[in-house]
XYZ file of C-alpha atoms in Angstrom:
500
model
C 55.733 75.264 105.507
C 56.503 73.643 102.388
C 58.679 70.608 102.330
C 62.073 71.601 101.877
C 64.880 69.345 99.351
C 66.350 66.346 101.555
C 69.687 66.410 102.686
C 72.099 63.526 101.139
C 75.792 62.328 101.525
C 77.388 62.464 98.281
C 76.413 59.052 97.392
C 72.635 59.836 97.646
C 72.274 58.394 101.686
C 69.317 60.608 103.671
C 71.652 62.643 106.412
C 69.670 61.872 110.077
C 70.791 64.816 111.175
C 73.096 67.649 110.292
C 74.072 69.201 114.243
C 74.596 66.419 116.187
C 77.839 63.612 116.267
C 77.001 59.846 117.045
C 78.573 59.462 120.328
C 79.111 56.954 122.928
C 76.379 58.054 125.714
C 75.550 61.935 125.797
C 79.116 63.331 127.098
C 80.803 61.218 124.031
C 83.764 60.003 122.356
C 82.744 60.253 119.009
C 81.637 56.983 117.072
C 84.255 57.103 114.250
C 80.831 54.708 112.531
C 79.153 58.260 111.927
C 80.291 58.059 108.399
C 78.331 60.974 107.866
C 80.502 63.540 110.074
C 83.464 61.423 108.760
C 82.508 62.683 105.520
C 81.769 66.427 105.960
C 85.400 66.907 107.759
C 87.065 64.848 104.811
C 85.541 66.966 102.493
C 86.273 70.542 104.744
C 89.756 69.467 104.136
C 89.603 69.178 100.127
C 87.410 72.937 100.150
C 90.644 74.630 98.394
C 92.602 73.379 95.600
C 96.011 74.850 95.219
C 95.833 78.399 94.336
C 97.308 79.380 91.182
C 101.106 79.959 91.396
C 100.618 83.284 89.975
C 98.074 85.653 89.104
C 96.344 83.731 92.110
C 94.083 86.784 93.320
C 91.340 87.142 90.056
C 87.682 88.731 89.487
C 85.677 87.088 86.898
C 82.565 87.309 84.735
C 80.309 86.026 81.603
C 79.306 87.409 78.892
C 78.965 88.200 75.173
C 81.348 89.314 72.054
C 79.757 90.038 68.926
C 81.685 90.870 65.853
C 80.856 94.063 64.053
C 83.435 94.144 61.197
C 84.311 91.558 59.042
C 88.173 90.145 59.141
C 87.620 87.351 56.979
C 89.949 87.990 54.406
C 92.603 87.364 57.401
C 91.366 84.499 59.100
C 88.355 81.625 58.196
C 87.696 81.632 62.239
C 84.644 81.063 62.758
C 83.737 83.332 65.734
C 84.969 86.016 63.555
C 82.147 85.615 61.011
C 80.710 89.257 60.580
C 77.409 88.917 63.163
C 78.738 85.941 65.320
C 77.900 86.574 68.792
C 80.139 84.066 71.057
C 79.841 83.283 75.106
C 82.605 84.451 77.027
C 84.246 83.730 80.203
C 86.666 86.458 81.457
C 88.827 86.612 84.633
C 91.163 89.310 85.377
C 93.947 89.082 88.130
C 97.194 90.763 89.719
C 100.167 88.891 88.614
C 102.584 88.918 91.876
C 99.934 88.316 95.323
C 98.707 85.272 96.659
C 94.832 84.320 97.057
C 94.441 86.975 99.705
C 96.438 90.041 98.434
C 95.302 93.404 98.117
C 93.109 94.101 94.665
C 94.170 97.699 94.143
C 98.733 97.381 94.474
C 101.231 97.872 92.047
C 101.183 95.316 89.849
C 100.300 94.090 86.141
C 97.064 92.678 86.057
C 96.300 89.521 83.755
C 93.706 89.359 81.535
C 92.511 86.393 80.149
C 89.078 85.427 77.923
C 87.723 81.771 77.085
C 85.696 82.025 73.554
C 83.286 79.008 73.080
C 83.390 78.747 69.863
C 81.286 76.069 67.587
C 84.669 74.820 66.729
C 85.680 74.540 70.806
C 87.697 77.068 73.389
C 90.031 79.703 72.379
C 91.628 81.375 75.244
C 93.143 84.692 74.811
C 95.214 84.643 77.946
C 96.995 88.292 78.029
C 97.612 90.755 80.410
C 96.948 94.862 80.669
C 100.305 95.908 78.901
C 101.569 94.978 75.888
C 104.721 93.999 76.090
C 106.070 91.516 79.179
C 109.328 91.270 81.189
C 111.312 89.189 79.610
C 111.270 87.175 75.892
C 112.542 83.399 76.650
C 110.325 81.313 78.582
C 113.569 79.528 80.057
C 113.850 82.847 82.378
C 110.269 83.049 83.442
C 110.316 80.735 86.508
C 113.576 82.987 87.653
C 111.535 85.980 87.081
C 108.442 84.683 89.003
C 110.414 83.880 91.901
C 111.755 86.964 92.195
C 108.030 88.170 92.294
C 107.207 85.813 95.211
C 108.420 85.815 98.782
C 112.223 85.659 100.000
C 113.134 82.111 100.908
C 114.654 83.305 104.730
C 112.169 86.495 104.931
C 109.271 85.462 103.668
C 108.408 88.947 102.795
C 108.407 90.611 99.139
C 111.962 91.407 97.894
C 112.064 94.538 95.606
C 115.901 93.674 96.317
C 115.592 90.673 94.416
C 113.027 92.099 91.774
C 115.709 94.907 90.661
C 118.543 92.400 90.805
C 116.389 90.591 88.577
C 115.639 93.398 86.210
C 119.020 95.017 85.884
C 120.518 91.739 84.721
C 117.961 91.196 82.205
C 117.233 94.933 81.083
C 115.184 94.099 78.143
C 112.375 94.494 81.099
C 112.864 97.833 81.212
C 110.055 98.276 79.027
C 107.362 96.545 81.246
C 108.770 97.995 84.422
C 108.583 101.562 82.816
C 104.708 100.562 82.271
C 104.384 99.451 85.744
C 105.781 102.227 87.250
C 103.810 104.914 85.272
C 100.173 106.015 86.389
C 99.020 102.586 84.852
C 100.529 100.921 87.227
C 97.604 100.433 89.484
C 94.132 100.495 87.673
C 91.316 101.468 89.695
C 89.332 98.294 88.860
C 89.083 95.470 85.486
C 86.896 97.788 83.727
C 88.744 100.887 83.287
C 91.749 98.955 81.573
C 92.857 97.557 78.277
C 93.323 93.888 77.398
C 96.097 92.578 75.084
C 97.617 89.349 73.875
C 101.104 90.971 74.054
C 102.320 88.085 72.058
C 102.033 87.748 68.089
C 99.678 85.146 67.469
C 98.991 84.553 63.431
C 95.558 83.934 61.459
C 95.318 82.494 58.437
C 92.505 82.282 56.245
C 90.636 80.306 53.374
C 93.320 80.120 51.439
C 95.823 79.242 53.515
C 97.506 82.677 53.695
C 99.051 83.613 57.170
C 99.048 87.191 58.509
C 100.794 87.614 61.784
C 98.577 89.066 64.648
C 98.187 91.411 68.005
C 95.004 91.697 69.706
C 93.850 94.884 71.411
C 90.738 95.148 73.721
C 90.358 98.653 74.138
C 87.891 99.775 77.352
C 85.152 101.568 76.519
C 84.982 103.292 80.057
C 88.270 104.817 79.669
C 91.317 104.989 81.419
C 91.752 105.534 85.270
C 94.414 105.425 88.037
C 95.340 105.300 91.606
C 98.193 107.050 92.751
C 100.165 105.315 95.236
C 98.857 107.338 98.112
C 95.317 106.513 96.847
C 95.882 103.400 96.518
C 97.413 102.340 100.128
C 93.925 104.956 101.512
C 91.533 102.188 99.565
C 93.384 99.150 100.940
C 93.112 100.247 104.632
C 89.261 100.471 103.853
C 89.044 97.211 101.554
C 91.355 94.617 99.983
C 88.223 93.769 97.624
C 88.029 96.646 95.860
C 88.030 95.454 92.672
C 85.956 92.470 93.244
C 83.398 95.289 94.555
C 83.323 97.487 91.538
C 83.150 94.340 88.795
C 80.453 92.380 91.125
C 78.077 95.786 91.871
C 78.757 97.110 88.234
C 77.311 94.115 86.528
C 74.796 93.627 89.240
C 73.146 96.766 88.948
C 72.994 96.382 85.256
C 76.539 98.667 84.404
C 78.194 96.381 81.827
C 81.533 96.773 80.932
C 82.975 96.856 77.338
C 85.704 96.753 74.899
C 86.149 97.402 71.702
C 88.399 94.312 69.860
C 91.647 95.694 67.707
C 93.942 93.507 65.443
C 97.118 94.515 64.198
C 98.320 92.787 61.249
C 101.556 92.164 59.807
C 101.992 90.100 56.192
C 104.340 86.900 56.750
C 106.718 88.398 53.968
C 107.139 91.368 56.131
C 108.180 90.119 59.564
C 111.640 90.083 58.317
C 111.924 93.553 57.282
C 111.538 95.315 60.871
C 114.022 96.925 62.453
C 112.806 94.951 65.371
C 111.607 91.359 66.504
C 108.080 91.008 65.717
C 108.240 88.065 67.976
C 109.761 89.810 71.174
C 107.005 89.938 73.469
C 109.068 92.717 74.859
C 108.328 95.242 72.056
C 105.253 96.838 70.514
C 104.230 97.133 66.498
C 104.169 100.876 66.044
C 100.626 101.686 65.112
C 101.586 104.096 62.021
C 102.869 101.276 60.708
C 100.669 98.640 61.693
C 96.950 100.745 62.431
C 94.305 99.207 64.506
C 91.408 97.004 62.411
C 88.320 97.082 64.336
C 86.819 93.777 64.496
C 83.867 93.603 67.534
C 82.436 94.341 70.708
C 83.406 92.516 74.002
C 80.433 93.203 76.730
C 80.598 91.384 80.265
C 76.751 91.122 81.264
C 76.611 87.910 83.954
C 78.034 87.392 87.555
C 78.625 83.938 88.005
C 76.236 82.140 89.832
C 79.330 80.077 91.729
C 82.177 81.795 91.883
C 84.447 78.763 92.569
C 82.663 76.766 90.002
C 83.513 79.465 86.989
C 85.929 81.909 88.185
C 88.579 79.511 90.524
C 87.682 76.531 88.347
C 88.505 78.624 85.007
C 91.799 77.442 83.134
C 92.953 79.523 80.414
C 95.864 78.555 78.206
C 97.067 79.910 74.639
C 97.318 76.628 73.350
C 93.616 76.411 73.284
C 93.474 77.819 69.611
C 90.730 76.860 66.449
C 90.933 76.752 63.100
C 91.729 80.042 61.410
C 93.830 81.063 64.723
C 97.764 80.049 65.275
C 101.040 80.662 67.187
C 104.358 82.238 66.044
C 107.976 81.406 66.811
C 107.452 83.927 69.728
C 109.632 82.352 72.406
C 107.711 83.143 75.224
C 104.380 82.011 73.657
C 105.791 78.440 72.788
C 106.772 78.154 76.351
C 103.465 78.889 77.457
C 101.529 77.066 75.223
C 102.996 74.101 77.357
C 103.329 75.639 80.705
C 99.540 76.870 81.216
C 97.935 73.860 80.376
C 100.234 71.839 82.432
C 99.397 73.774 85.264
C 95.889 73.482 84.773
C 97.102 69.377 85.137
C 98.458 69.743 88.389
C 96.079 72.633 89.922
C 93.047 70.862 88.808
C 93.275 67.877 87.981
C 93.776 65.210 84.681
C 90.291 66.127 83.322
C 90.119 69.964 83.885
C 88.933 71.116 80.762
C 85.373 68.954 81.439
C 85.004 71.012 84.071
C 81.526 73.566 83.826
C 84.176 76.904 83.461
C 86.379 75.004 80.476
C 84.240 72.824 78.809
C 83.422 73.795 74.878
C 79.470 74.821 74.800
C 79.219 74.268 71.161
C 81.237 71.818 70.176
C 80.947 68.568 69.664
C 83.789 67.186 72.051
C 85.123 63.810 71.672
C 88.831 62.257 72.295
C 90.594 59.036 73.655
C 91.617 60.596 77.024
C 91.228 57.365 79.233
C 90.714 57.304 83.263
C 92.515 59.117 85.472
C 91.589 61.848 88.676
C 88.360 63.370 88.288
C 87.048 61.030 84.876
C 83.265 62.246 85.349
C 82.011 61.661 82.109
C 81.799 58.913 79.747
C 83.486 59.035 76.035
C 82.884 55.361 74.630
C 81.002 57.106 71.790
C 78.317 54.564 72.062
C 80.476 51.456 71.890
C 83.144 50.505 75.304
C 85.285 48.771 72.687
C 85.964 52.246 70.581
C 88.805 53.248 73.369
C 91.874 53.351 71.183
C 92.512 54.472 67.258
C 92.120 53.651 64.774
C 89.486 51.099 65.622
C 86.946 49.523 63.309
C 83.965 51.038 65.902
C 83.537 54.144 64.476
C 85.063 56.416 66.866
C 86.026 59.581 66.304
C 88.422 60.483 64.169
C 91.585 63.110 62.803
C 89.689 66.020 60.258
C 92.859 66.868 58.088
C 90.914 69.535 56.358
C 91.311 72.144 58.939
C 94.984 71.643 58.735
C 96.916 75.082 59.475
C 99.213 76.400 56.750
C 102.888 75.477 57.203
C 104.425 78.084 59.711
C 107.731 78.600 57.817
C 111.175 78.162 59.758
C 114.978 79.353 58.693
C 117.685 78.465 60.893
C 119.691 76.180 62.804
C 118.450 74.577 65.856
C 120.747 76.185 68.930
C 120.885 78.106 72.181
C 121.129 81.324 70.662
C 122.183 84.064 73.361
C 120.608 87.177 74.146
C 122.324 89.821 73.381
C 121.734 93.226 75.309
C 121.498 95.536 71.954
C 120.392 99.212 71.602
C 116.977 97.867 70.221
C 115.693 96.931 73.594
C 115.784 100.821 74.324
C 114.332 102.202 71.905
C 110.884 102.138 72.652
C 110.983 102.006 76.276
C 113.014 105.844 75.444
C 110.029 107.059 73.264
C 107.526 105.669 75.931
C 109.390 108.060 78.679
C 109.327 110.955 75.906
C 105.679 110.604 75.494
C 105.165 111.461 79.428
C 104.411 114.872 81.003
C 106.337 116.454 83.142
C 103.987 115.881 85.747
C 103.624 111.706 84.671
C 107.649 112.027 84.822
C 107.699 113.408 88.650
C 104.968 110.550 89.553
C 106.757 107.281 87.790
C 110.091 108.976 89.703
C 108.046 108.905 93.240
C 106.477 105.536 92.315
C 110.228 104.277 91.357
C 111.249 105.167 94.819
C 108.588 103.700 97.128
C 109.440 101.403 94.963
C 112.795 100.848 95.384
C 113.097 102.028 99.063
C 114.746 98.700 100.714
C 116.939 97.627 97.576
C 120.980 98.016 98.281
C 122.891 100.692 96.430
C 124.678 98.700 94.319
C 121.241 97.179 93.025
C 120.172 100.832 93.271
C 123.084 101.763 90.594
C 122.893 98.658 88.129
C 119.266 99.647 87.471
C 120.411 103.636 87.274
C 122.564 102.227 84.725
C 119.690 100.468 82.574
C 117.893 103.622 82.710
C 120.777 105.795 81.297
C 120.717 103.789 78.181
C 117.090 104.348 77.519
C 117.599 108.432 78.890
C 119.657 110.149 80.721
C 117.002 112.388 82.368
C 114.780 108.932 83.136
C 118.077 107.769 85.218
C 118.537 111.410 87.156
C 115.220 111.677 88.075
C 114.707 108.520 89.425
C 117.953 108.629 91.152
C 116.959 112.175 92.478
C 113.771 111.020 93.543
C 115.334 108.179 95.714
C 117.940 110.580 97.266
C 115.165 112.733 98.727
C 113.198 109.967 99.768
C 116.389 108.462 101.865
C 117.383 112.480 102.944
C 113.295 112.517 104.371
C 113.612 108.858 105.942
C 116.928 109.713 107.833
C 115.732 113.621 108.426
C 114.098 112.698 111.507
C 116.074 109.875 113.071
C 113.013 107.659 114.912
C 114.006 107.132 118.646
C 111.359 106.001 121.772
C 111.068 109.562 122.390
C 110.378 110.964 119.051
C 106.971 112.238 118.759
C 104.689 110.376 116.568
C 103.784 113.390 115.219
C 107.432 113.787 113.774
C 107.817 110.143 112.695
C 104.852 110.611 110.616
């Protein structure tokens, strides 16, 4: 037999023997001296890292996007050069569930792509609907917890979730998304990807053109109902880990085709709605689709912990060419995700294998700290401040970004619940069969089974204002399900065959 690798501590020491304890005499105690068992329980204990506070449960892969039509009058990006292929590192997750929920339940699903670029990272950190909940990042945490357990249950609270949602009822667009057939995707690949916020490019001269980004799957669209759905996750709760995993493995690569809509700075101001509400869409007749590449996922990760768990995605990871808008809910973000990334990880995340820039030439005066594995003293320990006179790295002015123009007064401007924030949730509803109309009423109430009446009634009254028929048949739909729960009362001598 061939000699196999020694086994080391962490520091390089030859383990004597990985089975047995050092003891005191064959029956024991334990020698707390065996610095070597001392070691492997420490580092048991530090196995998990905190799991993400949402969109904890995620699939990932690797692969390739190559651009196939050139955008360069828009943006001077550089992995938007007609021909650039760029390494990608994709995870896709359920926004609600912990670590161990379910793949296939009702929820959004995140989806989020790290681009190394030649000019570093930029994340696209999106989800698989358009639009989002709600437009101020100041009521995010209050929507998240409403998302998350009850603090005296410690079970789900659609209660809570409704409450939520009929206060703020500019969400009515994203829950009318959730609630339709694409509410629960049958697995990452048969689902669209989208920024949902406006981002902006801006090119070689300087010019600024506001921005959405579309990946499109190329495997189409597909669905489980609810009653599909709960069959698959009595069988498996990996079910889309299963389908990504095997697909790539046996050589089945997803794809998706890359969209941009564009909008010309001059023109943001002339919509009849907020380009920079990330809870409304661009109409495409006004705004059409641009191709711009192909987005193909071709690798399993060799670790998943090491690339998938490890992964931090955050918008503010932009490069030249690429920028932000006054979207509210973007700003917040661009602060939020990285932060998290802080206290999840650790001080030096982004050196990490999954978030470290592949083809650029990464150098800054981030000092010390948790988890400072690498060395940056650019040849010279004394260059460890600037400006210094040891030629350390330093600002390149020339990729400056074009002034982002601003007009107003700083303030706290309230939200006011206008007729806009029903308008396309309405022509949403009017685009769905009669047959998608009975299912998003049935998936409304499993949906909204335990909530109270009165939370029961201020949603019915959201719904009125974006249609009258969406409010009946939702209503109508939760009276028959509470007629068929109380039909059979459920006693200790009711057949099981009746309480079914």
């Amino acid at each position: 037999m061939a000699d196999k690798p020694r086994l080391t501590t962490t520091a390089g020491a030859p383990y004597v023997s990985n089975d047995t304890s050092q003891t005191a005499g064959a029956r024991g105690p334990v020698l707390l001296q065996d610095y070597q068992l001392i070691e492997k329980l420490a580092h048991q204990n530090r196995e998990r890292i905190p799991e993400r506070v949402v969109h904890a449960k995620g699939w990932g892969a690797q692969g390739t996007f190559r651009v196939t039509h050139d955008i360069t009058k828009y943006t001077c990006a550089k992995v938007f050069r007609p021909g650039t292929e760029t390494e990608v590192l994709s995870r896709w997750s359920t926004v609600a569930g912990e670590s161990g929920a379910a793949d296939a339940e009702r929820d959004v699903r995140g989806f989020s792509l790290k681009f190394y670029t030649e000019d570093g990272n930029w994340d696209m950190v999106g989800n698989n609907t358009p639009v989002f909940f709600v437009r101020d990042a100041y009521k995010f945490p209050d929507f998240i917890r409403t998302q998350k357990r009850h603090p005296k249950t410690n079970l789900r609270s659609p209660e809570a979730m409704f409450d939520f949602w009929a206060g703020q009822p500019e969400s009515v667009h994203q829950v009318t998304i959730l609630m339709s057939d694409r509410g629960i995707p049958v697995n990452p690949m048969r689902m669209n990807g989208y920024g949902s916020h406006t981002f902006s490019l801006w090119n070689e001269a300087g010019e600024r053109t506001w921005v959405k980004f579309h990946f499109k799957t190329q495997q189409g669209h597909k669905h489980h109902t609810n009653e599909e759905a709960e069959a698959l996750i009595g069988k498996t709760r990996e079910s889309y880990q299963e389908d990504l995993f095997n697909a790539i493995d046996s050589g089945d690569f997803p794809k998706w085709t890359l969209f941009i809509q564009v909008m010309k700075e001059e023109d943001a101001p002339k919509q009849s709605f907020n380009p920079f509400d990330v809870t409304k869409v661009w109409p495409h007749g006004d705004f059409p689709l641009i191709e711009v590449g192909e987005l193909e996922m071709n690798r399993n990760p060799e670790n998943y912990f090491q690339m998938v768990e490890n992964a931090a995605f955050s918008p503010s990871n932009i490069v030249p060419g690429i920028g932000f808008s006054p979207d509210k809910m973007l700003q917040g973000r661009i602060f939020a995700y990285a932060d998290a990334h802080r206290y999840r990880l650790g001080t030096h995340y982004e050196a990490l294998p999954a978030n470290a820039a592949k083809n650029a030439n990464v150098q800054h005066y981030h000092k010390d700290g948790a988890m400072r594995f690498f060395t940056n003293d650019f040849g010279d320990p004394n260059a460890y401040y600037e400006p210094n006179q040891y030629d350390g790295p330093v600002a390149k002015p020339e990729v400056v970004e074009p002034p982002l123009r601003i007009d107003g007064d700083a303030d706290r401007y309230v939200q006011e619940d206008k007729d806009a924030d029903y308008v396309q949730p309405r022509a949403l509803y009017e685009l769905f069969s009669d047959e998608e109309k009975e299912r998003l009423y049935a998936n409304y109430a499993a949906a909204m089974g335990p909530c109270s009446p009165e939370v029961k009634e201020r949603w019915y009254a959201v719904l009125e204002r974006v249609h009258p028929d969406y409010a009946a048949g939702v209503r109508r739909a939760n009276e028959q399900m509470d007629s068929d729960v109380n039909a059979v009362p459920i006693t200790d001598d009711t057949p099981v065959e009746a309480a079914e």
